[in-house]
mmCIF file of C-alpha atoms and ligand atoms in Angstrom:
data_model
loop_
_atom_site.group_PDB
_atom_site.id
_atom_site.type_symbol
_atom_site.label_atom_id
_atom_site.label_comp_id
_atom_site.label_asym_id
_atom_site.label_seq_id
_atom_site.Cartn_x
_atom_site.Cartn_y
_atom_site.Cartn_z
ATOM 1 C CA UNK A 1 141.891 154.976 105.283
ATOM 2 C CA UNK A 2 143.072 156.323 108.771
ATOM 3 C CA UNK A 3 142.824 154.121 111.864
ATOM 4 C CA UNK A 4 139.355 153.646 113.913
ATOM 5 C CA UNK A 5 139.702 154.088 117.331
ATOM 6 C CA UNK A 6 137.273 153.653 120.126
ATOM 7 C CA UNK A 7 135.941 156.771 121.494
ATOM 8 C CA UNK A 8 133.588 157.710 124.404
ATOM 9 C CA UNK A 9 131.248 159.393 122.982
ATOM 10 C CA UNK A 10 128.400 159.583 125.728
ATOM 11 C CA UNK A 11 128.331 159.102 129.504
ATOM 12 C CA UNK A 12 125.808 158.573 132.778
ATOM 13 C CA UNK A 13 125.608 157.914 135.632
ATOM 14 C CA UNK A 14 123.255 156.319 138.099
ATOM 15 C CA UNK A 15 122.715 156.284 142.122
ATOM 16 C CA UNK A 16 119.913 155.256 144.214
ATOM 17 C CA UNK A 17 118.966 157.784 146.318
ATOM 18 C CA UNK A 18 118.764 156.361 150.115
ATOM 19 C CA UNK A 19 122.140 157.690 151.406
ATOM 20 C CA UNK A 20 123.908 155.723 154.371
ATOM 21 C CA UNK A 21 126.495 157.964 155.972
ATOM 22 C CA UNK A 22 128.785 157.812 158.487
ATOM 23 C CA UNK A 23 126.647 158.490 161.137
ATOM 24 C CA UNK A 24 124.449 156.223 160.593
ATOM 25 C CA UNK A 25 126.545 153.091 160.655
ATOM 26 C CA UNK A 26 128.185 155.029 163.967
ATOM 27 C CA UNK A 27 124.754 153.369 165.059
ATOM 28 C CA UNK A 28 125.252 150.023 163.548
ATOM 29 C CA UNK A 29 128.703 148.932 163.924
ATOM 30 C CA UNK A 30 131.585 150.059 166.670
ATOM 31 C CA UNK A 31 133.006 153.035 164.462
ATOM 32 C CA UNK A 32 133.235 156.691 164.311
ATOM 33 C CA UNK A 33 132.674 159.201 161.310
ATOM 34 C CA UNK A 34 136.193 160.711 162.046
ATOM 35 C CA UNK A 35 137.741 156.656 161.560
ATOM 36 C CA UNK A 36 136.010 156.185 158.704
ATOM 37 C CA UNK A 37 136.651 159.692 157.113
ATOM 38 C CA UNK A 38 140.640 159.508 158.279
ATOM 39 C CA UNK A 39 141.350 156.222 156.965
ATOM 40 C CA UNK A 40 139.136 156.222 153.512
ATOM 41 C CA UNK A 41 137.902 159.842 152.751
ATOM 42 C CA UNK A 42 134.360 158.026 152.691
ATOM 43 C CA UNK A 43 131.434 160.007 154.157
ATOM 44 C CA UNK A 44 128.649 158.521 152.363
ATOM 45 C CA UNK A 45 127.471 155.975 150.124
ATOM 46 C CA UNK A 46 124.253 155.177 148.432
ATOM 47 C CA UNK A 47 121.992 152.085 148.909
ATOM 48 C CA UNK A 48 119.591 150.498 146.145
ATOM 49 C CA UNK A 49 116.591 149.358 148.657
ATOM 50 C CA UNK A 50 113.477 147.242 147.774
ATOM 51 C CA UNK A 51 112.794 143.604 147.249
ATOM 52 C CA UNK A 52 114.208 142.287 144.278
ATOM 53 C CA UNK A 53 115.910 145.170 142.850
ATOM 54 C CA UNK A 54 119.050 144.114 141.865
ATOM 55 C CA UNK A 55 121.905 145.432 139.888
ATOM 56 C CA UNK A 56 120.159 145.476 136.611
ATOM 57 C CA UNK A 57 117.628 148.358 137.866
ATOM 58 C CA UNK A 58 120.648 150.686 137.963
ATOM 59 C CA UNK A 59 121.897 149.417 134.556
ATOM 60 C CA UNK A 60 118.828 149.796 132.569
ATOM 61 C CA UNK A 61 118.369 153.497 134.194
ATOM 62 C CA UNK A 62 121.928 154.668 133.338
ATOM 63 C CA UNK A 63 121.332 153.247 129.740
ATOM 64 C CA UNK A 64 118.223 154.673 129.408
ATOM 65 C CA UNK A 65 119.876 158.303 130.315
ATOM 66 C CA UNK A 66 122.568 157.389 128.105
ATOM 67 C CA UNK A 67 121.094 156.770 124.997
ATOM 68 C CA UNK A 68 118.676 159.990 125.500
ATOM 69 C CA UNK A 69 121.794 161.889 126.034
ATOM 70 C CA UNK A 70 123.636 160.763 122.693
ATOM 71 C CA UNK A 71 120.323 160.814 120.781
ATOM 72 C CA UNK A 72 120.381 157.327 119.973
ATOM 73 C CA UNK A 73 117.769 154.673 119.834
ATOM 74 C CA UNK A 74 118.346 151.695 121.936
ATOM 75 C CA UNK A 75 117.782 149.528 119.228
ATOM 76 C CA UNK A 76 121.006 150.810 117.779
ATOM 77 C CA UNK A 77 123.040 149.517 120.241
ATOM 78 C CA UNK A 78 124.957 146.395 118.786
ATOM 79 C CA UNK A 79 126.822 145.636 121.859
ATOM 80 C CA UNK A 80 126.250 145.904 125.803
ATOM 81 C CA UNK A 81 129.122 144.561 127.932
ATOM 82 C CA UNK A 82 128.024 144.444 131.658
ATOM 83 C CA UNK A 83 130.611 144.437 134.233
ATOM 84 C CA UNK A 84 129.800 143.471 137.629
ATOM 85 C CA UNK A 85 130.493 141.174 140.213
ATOM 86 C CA UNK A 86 126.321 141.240 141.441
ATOM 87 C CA UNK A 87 124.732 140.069 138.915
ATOM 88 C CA UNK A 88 121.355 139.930 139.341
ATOM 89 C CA UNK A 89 121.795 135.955 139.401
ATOM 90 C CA UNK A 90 124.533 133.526 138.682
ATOM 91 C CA UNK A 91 122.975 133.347 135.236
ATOM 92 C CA UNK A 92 121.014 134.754 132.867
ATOM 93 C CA UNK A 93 123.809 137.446 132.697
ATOM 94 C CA UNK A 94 122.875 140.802 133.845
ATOM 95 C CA UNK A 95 123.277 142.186 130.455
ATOM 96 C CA UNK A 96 120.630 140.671 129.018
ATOM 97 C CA UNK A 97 118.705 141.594 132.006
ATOM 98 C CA UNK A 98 119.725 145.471 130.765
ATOM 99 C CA UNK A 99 119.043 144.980 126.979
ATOM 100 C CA UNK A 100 115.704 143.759 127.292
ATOM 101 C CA UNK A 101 114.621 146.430 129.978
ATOM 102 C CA UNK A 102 116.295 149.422 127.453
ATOM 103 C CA UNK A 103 114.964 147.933 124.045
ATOM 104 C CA UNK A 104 117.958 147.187 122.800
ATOM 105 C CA UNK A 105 116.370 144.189 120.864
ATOM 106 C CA UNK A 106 119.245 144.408 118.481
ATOM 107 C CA UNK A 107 122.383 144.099 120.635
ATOM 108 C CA UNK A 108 124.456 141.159 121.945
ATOM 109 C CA UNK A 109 125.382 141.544 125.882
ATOM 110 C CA UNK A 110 127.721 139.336 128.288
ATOM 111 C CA UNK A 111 128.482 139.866 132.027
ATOM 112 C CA UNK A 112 132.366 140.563 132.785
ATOM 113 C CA UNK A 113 133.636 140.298 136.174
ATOM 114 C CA UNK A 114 136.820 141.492 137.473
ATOM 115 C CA UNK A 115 135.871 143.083 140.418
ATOM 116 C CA UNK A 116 137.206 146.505 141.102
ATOM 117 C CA UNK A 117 138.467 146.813 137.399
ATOM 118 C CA UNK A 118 135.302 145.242 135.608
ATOM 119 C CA UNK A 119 135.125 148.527 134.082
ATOM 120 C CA UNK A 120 138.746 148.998 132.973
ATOM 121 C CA UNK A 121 138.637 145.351 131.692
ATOM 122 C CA UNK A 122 135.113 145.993 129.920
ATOM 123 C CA UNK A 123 136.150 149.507 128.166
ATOM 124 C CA UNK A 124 138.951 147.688 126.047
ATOM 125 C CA UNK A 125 137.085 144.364 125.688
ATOM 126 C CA UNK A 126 134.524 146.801 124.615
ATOM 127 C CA UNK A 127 137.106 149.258 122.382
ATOM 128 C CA UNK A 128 138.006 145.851 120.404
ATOM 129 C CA UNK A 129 134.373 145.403 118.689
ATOM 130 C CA UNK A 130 135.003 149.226 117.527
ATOM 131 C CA UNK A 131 138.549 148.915 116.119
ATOM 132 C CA UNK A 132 137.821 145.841 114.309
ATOM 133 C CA UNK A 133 134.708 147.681 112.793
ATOM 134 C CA UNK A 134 132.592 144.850 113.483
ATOM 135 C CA UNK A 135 130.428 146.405 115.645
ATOM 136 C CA UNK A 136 129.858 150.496 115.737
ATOM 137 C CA UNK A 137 127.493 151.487 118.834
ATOM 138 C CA UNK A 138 129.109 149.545 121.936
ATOM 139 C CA UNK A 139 127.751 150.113 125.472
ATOM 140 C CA UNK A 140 129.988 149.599 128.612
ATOM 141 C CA UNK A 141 127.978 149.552 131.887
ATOM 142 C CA UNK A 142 129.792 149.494 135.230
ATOM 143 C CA UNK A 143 127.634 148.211 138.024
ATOM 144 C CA UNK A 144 127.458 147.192 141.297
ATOM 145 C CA UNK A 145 124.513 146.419 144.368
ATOM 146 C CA UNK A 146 127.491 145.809 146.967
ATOM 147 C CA UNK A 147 124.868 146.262 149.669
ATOM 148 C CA UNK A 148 123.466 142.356 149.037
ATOM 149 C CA UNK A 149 127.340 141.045 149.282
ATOM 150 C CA UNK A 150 127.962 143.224 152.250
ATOM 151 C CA UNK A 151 127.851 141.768 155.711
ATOM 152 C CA UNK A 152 126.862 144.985 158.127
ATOM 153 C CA UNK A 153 127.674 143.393 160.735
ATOM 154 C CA UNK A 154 131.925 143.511 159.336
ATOM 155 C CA UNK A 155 133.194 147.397 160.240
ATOM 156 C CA UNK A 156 136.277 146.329 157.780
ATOM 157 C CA UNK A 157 133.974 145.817 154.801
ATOM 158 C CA UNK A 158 130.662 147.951 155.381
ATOM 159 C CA UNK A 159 132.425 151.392 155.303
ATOM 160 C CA UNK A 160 133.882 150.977 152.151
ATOM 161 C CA UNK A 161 131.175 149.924 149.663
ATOM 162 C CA UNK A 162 128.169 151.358 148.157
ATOM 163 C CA UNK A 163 125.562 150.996 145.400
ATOM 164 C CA UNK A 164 125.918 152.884 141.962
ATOM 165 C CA UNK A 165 126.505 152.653 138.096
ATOM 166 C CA UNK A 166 127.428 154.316 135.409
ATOM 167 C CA UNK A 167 127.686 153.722 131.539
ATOM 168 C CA UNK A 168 129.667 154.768 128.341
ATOM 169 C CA UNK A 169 128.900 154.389 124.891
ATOM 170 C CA UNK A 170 131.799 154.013 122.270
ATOM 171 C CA UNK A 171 131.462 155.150 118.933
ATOM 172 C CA UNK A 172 134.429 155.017 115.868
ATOM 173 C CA UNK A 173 136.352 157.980 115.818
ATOM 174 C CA UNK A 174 138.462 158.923 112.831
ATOM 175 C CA UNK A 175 140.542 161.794 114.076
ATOM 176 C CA UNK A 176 142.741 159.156 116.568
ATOM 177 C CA UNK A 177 140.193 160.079 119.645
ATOM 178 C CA UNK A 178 139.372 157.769 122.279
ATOM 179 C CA UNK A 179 141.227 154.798 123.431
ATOM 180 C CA UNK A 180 144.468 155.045 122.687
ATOM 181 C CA UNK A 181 146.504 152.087 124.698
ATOM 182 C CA UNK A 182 145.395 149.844 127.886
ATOM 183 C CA UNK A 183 147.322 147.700 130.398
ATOM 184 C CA UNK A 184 145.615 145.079 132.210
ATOM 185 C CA UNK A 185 147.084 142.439 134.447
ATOM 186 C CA UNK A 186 145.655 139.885 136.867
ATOM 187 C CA UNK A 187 147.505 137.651 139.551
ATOM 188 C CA UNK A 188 144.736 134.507 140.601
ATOM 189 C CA UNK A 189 147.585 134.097 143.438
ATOM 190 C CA UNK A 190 145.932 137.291 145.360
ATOM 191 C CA UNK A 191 142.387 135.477 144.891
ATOM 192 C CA UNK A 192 141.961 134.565 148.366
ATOM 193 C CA UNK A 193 142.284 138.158 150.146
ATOM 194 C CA UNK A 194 138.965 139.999 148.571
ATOM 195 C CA UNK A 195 136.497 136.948 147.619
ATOM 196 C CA UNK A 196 132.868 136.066 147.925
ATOM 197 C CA UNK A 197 133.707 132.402 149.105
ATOM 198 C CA UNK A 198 130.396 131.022 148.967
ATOM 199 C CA UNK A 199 127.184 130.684 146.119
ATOM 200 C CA UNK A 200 129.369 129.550 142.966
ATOM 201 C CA UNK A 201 130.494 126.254 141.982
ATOM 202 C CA UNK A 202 132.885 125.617 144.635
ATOM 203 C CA UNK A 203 130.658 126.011 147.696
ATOM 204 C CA UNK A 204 126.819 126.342 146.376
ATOM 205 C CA UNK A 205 124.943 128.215 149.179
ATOM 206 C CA UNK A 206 123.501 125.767 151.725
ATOM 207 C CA UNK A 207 122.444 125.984 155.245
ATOM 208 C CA UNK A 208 125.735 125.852 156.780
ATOM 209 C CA UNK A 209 127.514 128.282 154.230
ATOM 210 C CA UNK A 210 124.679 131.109 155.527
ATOM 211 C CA UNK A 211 124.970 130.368 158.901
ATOM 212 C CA UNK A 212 129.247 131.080 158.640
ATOM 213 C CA UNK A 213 128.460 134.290 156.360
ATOM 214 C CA UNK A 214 130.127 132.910 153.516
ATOM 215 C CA UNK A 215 127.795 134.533 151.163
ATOM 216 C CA UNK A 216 129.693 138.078 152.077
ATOM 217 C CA UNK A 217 132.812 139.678 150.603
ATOM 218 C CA UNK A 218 135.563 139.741 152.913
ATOM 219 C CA UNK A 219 138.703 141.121 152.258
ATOM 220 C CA UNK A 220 142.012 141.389 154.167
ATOM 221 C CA UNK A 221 142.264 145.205 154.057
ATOM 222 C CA UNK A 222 145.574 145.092 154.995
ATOM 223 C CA UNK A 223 146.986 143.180 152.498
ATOM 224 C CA UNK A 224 144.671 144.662 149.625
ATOM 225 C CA UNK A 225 145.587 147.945 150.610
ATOM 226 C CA UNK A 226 149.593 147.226 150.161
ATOM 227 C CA UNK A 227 148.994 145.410 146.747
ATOM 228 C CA UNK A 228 146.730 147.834 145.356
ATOM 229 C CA UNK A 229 148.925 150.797 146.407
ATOM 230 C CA UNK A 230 151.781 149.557 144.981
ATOM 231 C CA UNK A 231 150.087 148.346 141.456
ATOM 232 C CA UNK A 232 147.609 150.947 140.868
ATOM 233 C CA UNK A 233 151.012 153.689 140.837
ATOM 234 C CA UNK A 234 153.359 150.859 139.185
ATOM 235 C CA UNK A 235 150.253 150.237 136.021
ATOM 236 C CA UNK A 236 149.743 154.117 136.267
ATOM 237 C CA UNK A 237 153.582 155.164 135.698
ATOM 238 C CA UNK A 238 153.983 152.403 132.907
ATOM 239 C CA UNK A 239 150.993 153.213 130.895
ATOM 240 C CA UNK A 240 152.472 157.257 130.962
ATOM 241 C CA UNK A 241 156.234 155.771 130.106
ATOM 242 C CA UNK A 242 154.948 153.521 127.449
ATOM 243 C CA UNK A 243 153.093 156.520 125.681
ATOM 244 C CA UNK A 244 155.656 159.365 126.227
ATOM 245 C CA UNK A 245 153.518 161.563 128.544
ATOM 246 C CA UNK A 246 154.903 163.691 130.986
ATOM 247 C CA UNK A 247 152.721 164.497 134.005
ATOM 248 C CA UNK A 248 151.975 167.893 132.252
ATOM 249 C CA UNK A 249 150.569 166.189 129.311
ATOM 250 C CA UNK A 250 148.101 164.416 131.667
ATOM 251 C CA UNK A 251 144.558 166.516 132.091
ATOM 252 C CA UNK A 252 142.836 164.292 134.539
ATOM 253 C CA UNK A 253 143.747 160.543 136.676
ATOM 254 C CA UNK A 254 140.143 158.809 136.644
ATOM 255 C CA UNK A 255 141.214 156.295 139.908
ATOM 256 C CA UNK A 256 138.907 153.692 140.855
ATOM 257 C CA UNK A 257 137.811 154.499 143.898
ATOM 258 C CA UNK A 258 138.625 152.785 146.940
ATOM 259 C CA UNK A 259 140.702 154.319 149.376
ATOM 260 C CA UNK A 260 141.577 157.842 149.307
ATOM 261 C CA UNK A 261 144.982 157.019 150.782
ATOM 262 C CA UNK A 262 145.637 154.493 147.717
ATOM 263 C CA UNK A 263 144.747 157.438 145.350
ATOM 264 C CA UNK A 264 146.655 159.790 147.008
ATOM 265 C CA UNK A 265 149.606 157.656 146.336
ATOM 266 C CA UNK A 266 148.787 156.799 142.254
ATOM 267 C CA UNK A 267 148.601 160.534 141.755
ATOM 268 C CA UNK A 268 151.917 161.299 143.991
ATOM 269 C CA UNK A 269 153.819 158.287 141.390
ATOM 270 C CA UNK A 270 152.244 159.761 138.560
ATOM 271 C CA UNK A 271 153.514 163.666 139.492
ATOM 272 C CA UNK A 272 150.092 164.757 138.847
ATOM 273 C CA UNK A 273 148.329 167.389 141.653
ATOM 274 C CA UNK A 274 145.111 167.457 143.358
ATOM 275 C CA UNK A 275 143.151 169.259 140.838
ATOM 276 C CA UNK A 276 143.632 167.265 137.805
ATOM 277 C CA UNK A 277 142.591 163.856 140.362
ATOM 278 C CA UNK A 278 138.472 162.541 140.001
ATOM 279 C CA UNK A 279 137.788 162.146 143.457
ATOM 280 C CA UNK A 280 134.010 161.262 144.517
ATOM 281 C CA UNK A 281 134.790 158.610 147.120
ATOM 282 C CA UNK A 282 133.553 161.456 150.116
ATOM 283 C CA UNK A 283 130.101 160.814 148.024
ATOM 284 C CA UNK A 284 129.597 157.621 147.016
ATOM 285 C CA UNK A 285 132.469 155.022 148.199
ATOM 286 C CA UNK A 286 133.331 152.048 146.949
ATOM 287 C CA UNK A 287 130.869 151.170 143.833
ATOM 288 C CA UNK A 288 133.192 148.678 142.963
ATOM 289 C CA UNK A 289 132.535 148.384 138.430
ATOM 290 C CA UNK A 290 130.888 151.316 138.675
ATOM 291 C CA UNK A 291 133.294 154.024 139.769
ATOM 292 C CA UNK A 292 135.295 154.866 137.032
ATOM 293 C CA UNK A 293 132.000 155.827 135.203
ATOM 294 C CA UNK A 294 130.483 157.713 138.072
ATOM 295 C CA UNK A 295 133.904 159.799 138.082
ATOM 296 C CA UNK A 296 133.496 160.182 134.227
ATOM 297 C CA UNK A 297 129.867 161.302 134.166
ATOM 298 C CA UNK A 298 130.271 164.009 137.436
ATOM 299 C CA UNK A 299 132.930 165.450 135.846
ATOM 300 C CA UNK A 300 132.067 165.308 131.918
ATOM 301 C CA UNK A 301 131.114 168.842 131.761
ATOM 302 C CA UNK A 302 134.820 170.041 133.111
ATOM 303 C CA UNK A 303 136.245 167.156 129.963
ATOM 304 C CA UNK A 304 137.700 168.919 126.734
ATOM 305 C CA UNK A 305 137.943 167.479 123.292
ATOM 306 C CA UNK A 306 141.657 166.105 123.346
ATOM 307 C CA UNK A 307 142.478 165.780 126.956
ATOM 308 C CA UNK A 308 144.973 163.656 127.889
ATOM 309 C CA UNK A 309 142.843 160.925 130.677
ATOM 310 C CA UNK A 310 144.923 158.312 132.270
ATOM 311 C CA UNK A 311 142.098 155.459 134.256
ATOM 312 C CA UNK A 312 143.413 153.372 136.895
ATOM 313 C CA UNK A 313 142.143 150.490 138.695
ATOM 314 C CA UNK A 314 142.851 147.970 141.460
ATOM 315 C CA UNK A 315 140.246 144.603 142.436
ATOM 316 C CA UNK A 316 139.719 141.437 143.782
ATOM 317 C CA UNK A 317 141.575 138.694 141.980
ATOM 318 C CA UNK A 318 143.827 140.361 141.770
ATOM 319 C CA UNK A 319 143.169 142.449 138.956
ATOM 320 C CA UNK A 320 144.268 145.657 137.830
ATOM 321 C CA UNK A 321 145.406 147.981 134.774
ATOM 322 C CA UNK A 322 145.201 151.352 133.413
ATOM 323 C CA UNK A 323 143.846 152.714 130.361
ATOM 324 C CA UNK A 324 145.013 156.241 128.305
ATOM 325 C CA UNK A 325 142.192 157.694 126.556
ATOM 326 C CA UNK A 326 142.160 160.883 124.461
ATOM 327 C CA UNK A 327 138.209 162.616 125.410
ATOM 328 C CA UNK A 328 136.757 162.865 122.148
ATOM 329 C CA UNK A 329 134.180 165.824 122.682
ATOM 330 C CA UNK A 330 133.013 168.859 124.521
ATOM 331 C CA UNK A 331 129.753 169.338 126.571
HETATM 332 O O1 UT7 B 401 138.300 148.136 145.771
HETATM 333 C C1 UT7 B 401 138.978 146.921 145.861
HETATM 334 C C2 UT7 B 401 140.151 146.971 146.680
HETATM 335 N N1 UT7 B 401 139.878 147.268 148.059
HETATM 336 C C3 UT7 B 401 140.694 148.097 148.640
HETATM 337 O O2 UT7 B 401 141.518 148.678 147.981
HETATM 338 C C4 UT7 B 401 140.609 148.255 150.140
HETATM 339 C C5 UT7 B 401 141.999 148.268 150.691
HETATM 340 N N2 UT7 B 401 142.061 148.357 152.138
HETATM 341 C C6 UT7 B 401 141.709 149.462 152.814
HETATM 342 O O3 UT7 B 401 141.215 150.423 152.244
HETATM 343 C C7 UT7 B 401 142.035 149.505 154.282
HETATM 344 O O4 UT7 B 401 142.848 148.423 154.620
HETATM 345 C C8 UT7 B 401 140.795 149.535 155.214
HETATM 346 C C9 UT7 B 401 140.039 150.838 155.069
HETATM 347 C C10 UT7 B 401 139.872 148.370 154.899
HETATM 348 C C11 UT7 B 401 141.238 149.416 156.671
HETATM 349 O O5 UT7 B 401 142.123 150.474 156.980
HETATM 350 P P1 UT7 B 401 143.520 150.180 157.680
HETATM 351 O O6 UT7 B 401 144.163 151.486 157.880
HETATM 352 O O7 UT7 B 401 144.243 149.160 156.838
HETATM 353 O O8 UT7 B 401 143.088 149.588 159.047
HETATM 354 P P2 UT7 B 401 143.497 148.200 159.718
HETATM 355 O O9 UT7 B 401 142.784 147.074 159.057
HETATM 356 O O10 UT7 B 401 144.978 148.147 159.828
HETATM 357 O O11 UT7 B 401 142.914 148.386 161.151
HETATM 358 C C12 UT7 B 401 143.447 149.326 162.094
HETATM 359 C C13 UT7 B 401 142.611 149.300 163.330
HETATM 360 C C14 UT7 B 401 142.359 147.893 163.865
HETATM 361 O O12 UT7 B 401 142.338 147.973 165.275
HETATM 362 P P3 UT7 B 401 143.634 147.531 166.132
HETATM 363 O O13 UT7 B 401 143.897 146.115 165.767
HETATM 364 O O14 UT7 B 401 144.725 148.465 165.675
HETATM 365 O O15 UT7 B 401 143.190 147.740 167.526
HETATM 366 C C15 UT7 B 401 140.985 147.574 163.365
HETATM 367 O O16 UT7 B 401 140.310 146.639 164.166
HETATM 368 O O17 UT7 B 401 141.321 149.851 163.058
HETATM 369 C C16 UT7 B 401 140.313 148.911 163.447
HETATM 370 N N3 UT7 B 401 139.189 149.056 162.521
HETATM 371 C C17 UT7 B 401 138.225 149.962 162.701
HETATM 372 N N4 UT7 B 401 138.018 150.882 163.649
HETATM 373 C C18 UT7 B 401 136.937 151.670 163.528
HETATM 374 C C19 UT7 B 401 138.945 148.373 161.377
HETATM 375 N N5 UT7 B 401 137.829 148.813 160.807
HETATM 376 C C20 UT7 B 401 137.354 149.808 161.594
HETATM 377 C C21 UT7 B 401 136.229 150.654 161.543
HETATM 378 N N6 UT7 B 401 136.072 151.566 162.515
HETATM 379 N N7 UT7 B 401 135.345 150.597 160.531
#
């Protein structure tokens, strides 16, 4: 019997459609369009408005889409693997939140959070189920509201992040498609410089933990910036060495995107040119789990059957890896 491997076998995507640009937060915080644009490649990003519409709202939609687009019935999905680091609350997990809002009244789900590579984390967690044969329909949804963690009164965090989500599903494949190898690492010693300090078990939210803004992200861009450069490239070059390809052999880099400038420099490592890089941070910025996905789904159309797709990702944690996956179809 030949090997099952995991492959994609549908994609969507999912944005909200109020659009905050760079000339609006010109109006909000003491920036400029041409700061913002220079030092990210961010122009806009979208925001998910309305009272209690959190992260799930996005998921459900994007699953929704999904299964219409692989012709499948919710209820055939075994598996749902949420990654996100805005859940809708610290618990029930999100996922559930997703299942029941789809139908899928016959699949398992958990929450998985590793920040800026929740979905590189949750698309081999996920390719696992489907190589063991356990499980044969699984559903990876990268998601993130970053607008109720962002402080917009911070000009080093607001530019970067936005609202958005996208989903896969993962089918077995027989003819050695999909997943073929992943990397993942994680340093807890890097914790400290991209965090949400407050509202877990550490510091529960109280009075005082509001009133300091401790319910925000914060990151030291600086030092994110020189760790992520330097182990998004490292991750990326390894996972290429490791499997024998030559930059020519690689069709597209799927970067998580954060900073254009960090990008830039994974692709440079890698020996792989502007054209064959999934670039939609100008669009949507930083929707931290949900990036990778968003790339996938705007560019599925331009994906061949057998192409050669190396994803990269960088996070809070620190967390990052890299994933090679042979696309399994054509649109
Ligand atoms: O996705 C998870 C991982 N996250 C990341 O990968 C983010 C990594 N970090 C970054 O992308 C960058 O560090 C930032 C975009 C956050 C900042 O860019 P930078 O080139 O590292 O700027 P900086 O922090 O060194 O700041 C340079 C200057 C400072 O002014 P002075 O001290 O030189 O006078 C900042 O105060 O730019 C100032 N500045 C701004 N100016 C206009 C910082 N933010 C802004 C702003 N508009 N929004």
């Amino acid at each position: 019997m030949s090997k099952i491997t995991a492959a994609i076998t549908a994609v969507n995507g999912y944005v909200p459609d109020y659009v905050l640009d760079n000339k609006e937060l010109e109006t909000m915080i003491d920036t400029t369009d041409e700061w913002i644009t220079t030092r990210t490649g961010i122009k806009e990003r979208r925001i998910l408005k309305g009272e209690g519409q959190g992260s799930s709202v996005m998921g459900a939609e994007a699953v929704k889409g999904l299964c219409k687009k692989a012709g499948i019935s919710p209820e055939e999905i075994d598996l749902l693997i949420c990654c996100t680091v805005t859940a809708d609350h610290i618990f029930p997990a999100t996922a559930n939140i997703i299942t029941d809002k789809v139908g899928a009244i016959n699949a398992f789900g958990f929450d998985l959070n590793a920040a800026c590579s929740g979905f590189i984390y949750g698309l081999t967690t996920g390719s696992k189920y489907i190589e063991s044969g356990s499980h044969k329909k699984v559903v990876v949804v990268g998601v993130d509201k970053m607008s109720s963690i962002i402080d917009y009164e911070d000009r080093t965090t607001c530019i970067i992040f936005g609202d958005g989500c996208g989903a896969v599903l993962l089918e077995p494949n027989e003819e050695g498609l999909g997943v073929q190898d992943s990397i993942l690492k994680s340093d807890g010693s890097g914790a400290q410089f991209l965090a949400q300090k407050a509202g877990g078990s550490a510091f529960p939210p109280t009075h005082a933990t509001i009133d300091a803004k401790e319910h925000y992200a914060r990151q030291d861009g600086k030092t994110v910036f020189k760790f992520a450069v330097t182990k998004m490239a490292d991750v990326s070059a390894e996972i290429m060495e490791k499997n024998n390809l030559s930059s020519d052999d690689v069709a597209w880099l799927v970067p998580h995107q954060a900073n254009k400038r960090i990008i830039d420099a994974t692709a440079k490592r890698m020996g792989v040119s502007d054209d064959k890089v999934m670039l939609n941070i100008q669009k949507f910025g930083n929707t931290t789990s949900g990036t990778i996905p968003l790339c996938l789904w705007e560019w599925e159309n331009q994906l061949k059957k057998g192409d050669n797709i190396i994803i990269a990702a960088f996070g809070g944690g620190f967390t990052w890896g890299s994933i090679y996956l042979k696309w399994a179809y054509n649109s």
